[in-house]
PDB file of C-alpha atoms in Angstrom:
ATOM      1  CA  MET A   1      74.529  19.216 -57.289  1.00  0.00           C
ATOM      2  CA  PRO A   2      75.489  15.406 -57.046  1.00  0.00           C
ATOM      3  CA  ASP A   3      76.648  14.154 -60.542  1.00  0.00           C
ATOM      4  CA  VAL A   4      75.206  10.454 -59.645  1.00  0.00           C
ATOM      5  CA  ALA A   5      71.758   9.765 -58.150  1.00  0.00           C
ATOM      6  CA  GLU A   6      72.174   8.785 -54.260  1.00  0.00           C
ATOM      7  CA  ARG A   7      71.798   4.986 -54.803  1.00  0.00           C
ATOM      8  CA  MET A   8      67.993   4.615 -53.020  1.00  0.00           C
ATOM      9  CA  GLU A   9      66.866   1.484 -51.403  1.00  0.00           C
ATOM     10  CA  CYS A  10      63.819   0.289 -52.532  1.00  0.00           C
ATOM     11  CA  THR A  11      61.525  -2.687 -51.468  1.00  0.00           C
ATOM     12  CA  ALA A  12      60.405  -5.535 -54.108  1.00  0.00           C
ATOM     13  CA  GLU A  13      56.713  -4.353 -53.958  1.00  0.00           C
ATOM     14  CA  GLN A  14      57.800  -1.075 -54.460  1.00  0.00           C
ATOM     15  CA  LEU A  15      59.999  -1.853 -57.267  1.00  0.00           C
ATOM     16  CA  GLU A  16      57.220  -3.787 -58.693  1.00  0.00           C
ATOM     17  CA  ALA A  17      54.916  -0.692 -57.949  1.00  0.00           C
ATOM     18  CA  LEU A  18      57.156   1.558 -59.683  1.00  0.00           C
ATOM     19  CA  THR A  19      57.942  -0.965 -62.617  1.00  0.00           C
ATOM     20  CA  LYS A  20      53.970  -1.021 -63.277  1.00  0.00           C
ATOM     21  CA  PHE A  21      53.793   2.628 -63.190  1.00  0.00           C
ATOM     22  CA  ALA A  22      56.491   3.538 -65.547  1.00  0.00           C
ATOM     23  CA  ASN A  23      55.230   1.575 -68.396  1.00  0.00           C
ATOM     24  CA  SER A  24      51.070   2.631 -67.592  1.00  0.00           C
ATOM     25  CA  ARG A  25      49.753   4.122 -70.396  1.00  0.00           C
ATOM     26  CA  LYS A  26      46.600   5.139 -67.864  1.00  0.00           C
ATOM     27  CA  PHE A  27      48.354   7.225 -65.695  1.00  0.00           C
ATOM     28  CA  GLU A  28      49.695  11.296 -65.885  1.00  0.00           C
ATOM     29  CA  LYS A  29      52.405  11.554 -68.263  1.00  0.00           C
ATOM     30  CA  ARG A  30      53.892  13.369 -64.968  1.00  0.00           C
ATOM     31  CA  LEU A  31      53.412  10.825 -62.647  1.00  0.00           C
ATOM     32  CA  VAL A  32      55.120   8.152 -65.246  1.00  0.00           C
ATOM     33  CA  ASP A  33      58.013  10.850 -65.833  1.00  0.00           C
ATOM     34  CA  GLY A  34      58.216  10.421 -61.889  1.00  0.00           C
ATOM     35  CA  THR A  35      58.337   7.252 -61.513  1.00  0.00           C
ATOM     36  CA  ARG A  36      60.561   6.681 -64.175  1.00  0.00           C
ATOM     37  CA  MET A  37      62.795   9.239 -62.174  1.00  0.00           C
ATOM     38  CA  ILE A  38      62.951   7.307 -59.293  1.00  0.00           C
ATOM     39  CA  LEU A  39      63.548   3.944 -60.762  1.00  0.00           C
ATOM     40  CA  GLY A  40      66.809   5.723 -62.385  1.00  0.00           C
ATOM     41  CA  CYS A  41      68.064   6.556 -58.944  1.00  0.00           C
ATOM     42  CA  ALA A  42      67.147   3.513 -57.572  1.00  0.00           C
ATOM     43  CA  GLN A  43      69.195   1.937 -59.822  1.00  0.00           C
ATOM     44  CA  GLY A  44      72.354   4.560 -59.892  1.00  0.00           C
ATOM     45  CA  ARG A  45      71.968   6.169 -62.642  1.00  0.00           C
ATOM     46  CA  ARG A  46      73.380   9.448 -63.470  1.00  0.00           C
ATOM     47  CA  ILE A  47      71.232  11.938 -62.409  1.00  0.00           C
ATOM     48  CA  LYS A  48      72.725  14.176 -65.491  1.00  0.00           C
ATOM     49  CA  ASP A  49      71.661  11.215 -67.654  1.00  0.00           C
ATOM     50  CA  ILE A  50      67.749  10.216 -66.414  1.00  0.00           C
ATOM     51  CA  ALA A  51      67.031  14.168 -67.004  1.00  0.00           C
ATOM     52  CA  LYS A  52      68.419  14.022 -70.321  1.00  0.00           C
ATOM     53  CA  ASN A  53      66.656  10.951 -71.168  1.00  0.00           C
ATOM     54  CA  LEU A  54      63.481  12.648 -69.726  1.00  0.00           C
ATOM     55  CA  GLY A  55      63.289  15.494 -71.154  1.00  0.00           C
ATOM     56  CA  VAL A  56      63.756  17.165 -67.427  1.00  0.00           C
ATOM     57  CA  LEU A  57      65.764  19.028 -65.444  1.00  0.00           C
ATOM     58  CA  PRO A  58      67.884  18.131 -63.633  1.00  0.00           C
ATOM     59  CA  ASN A  59      66.206  19.719 -60.725  1.00  0.00           C
ATOM     60  CA  ALA A  60      62.984  17.524 -61.176  1.00  0.00           C
ATOM     61  CA  VAL A  61      65.190  14.263 -60.665  1.00  0.00           C
ATOM     62  CA  ILE A  62      66.157  15.429 -57.799  1.00  0.00           C
ATOM     63  CA  LYS A  63      62.589  17.286 -56.191  1.00  0.00           C
ATOM     64  CA  TRP A  64      61.572  13.205 -57.392  1.00  0.00           C
ATOM     65  CA  ARG A  65      63.957  11.261 -55.984  1.00  0.00           C
ATOM     66  CA  GLU A  66      63.689  13.446 -51.838  1.00  0.00           C
ATOM     67  CA  ARG A  67      59.855  13.232 -52.395  1.00  0.00           C
ATOM     68  CA  PHE A  68      60.227   9.463 -52.739  1.00  0.00           C
ATOM     69  CA  LYS A  69      62.315   9.267 -49.888  1.00  0.00           C
ATOM     70  CA  ALA A  70      60.660  11.420 -47.781  1.00  0.00           C
ATOM     71  CA  TYR A  71      57.377  10.020 -48.307  1.00  0.00           C
ATOM     72  CA  GLY A  72      57.426   6.429 -50.165  1.00  0.00           C
ATOM     73  CA  MET A  73      55.035   5.470 -52.659  1.00  0.00           C
ATOM     74  CA  ASP A  74      52.761   8.543 -51.118  1.00  0.00           C
ATOM     75  CA  GLY A  75      55.190  10.976 -52.617  1.00  0.00           C
ATOM     76  CA  LEU A  76      53.912  10.424 -56.303  1.00  0.00           C
ATOM     77  CA  TYR A  77      50.551  11.936 -55.635  1.00  0.00           C
ATOM     78  CA  ASP A  78      51.017  15.503 -56.461  1.00  0.00           C
ATOM     79  CA  GLU A  79      50.283  17.884 -53.583  1.00  0.00           C
ATOM     80  CA  LEU A  80      47.218  20.272 -53.712  1.00  0.00           C
ATOM     81  CA  ARG A  81      48.332  23.042 -55.636  1.00  0.00           C
ATOM     82  CA  PRO A  82      47.537  27.140 -55.851  1.00  0.00           C
ATOM     83  CA  GLY A  83      44.038  27.213 -56.527  1.00  0.00           C
ATOM     84  CA  SER A  84      42.781  23.739 -56.296  1.00  0.00           C
ATOM     85  CA  PHE A  85      39.752  22.583 -53.744  1.00  0.00           C
TER      86      PHE A  85
END
């Protein structure tokens, strides 16, 4: 596992939307934490530091980063979970 998050390139619009989500009190905690993980990666912070700050495992940071890299802003929203309709 890499120690430092691979710096991600984000557009100004993406950074603005991510910051808005990260500071929101209206969205689910999972979504807010996910956006904070992505912002940390975009800033080039260490994966361990991002995880420790948010109280999650480093693998969670990597998962959110990879989802964002693959799907952009659409990657923030949850996939259907088993048993959901």
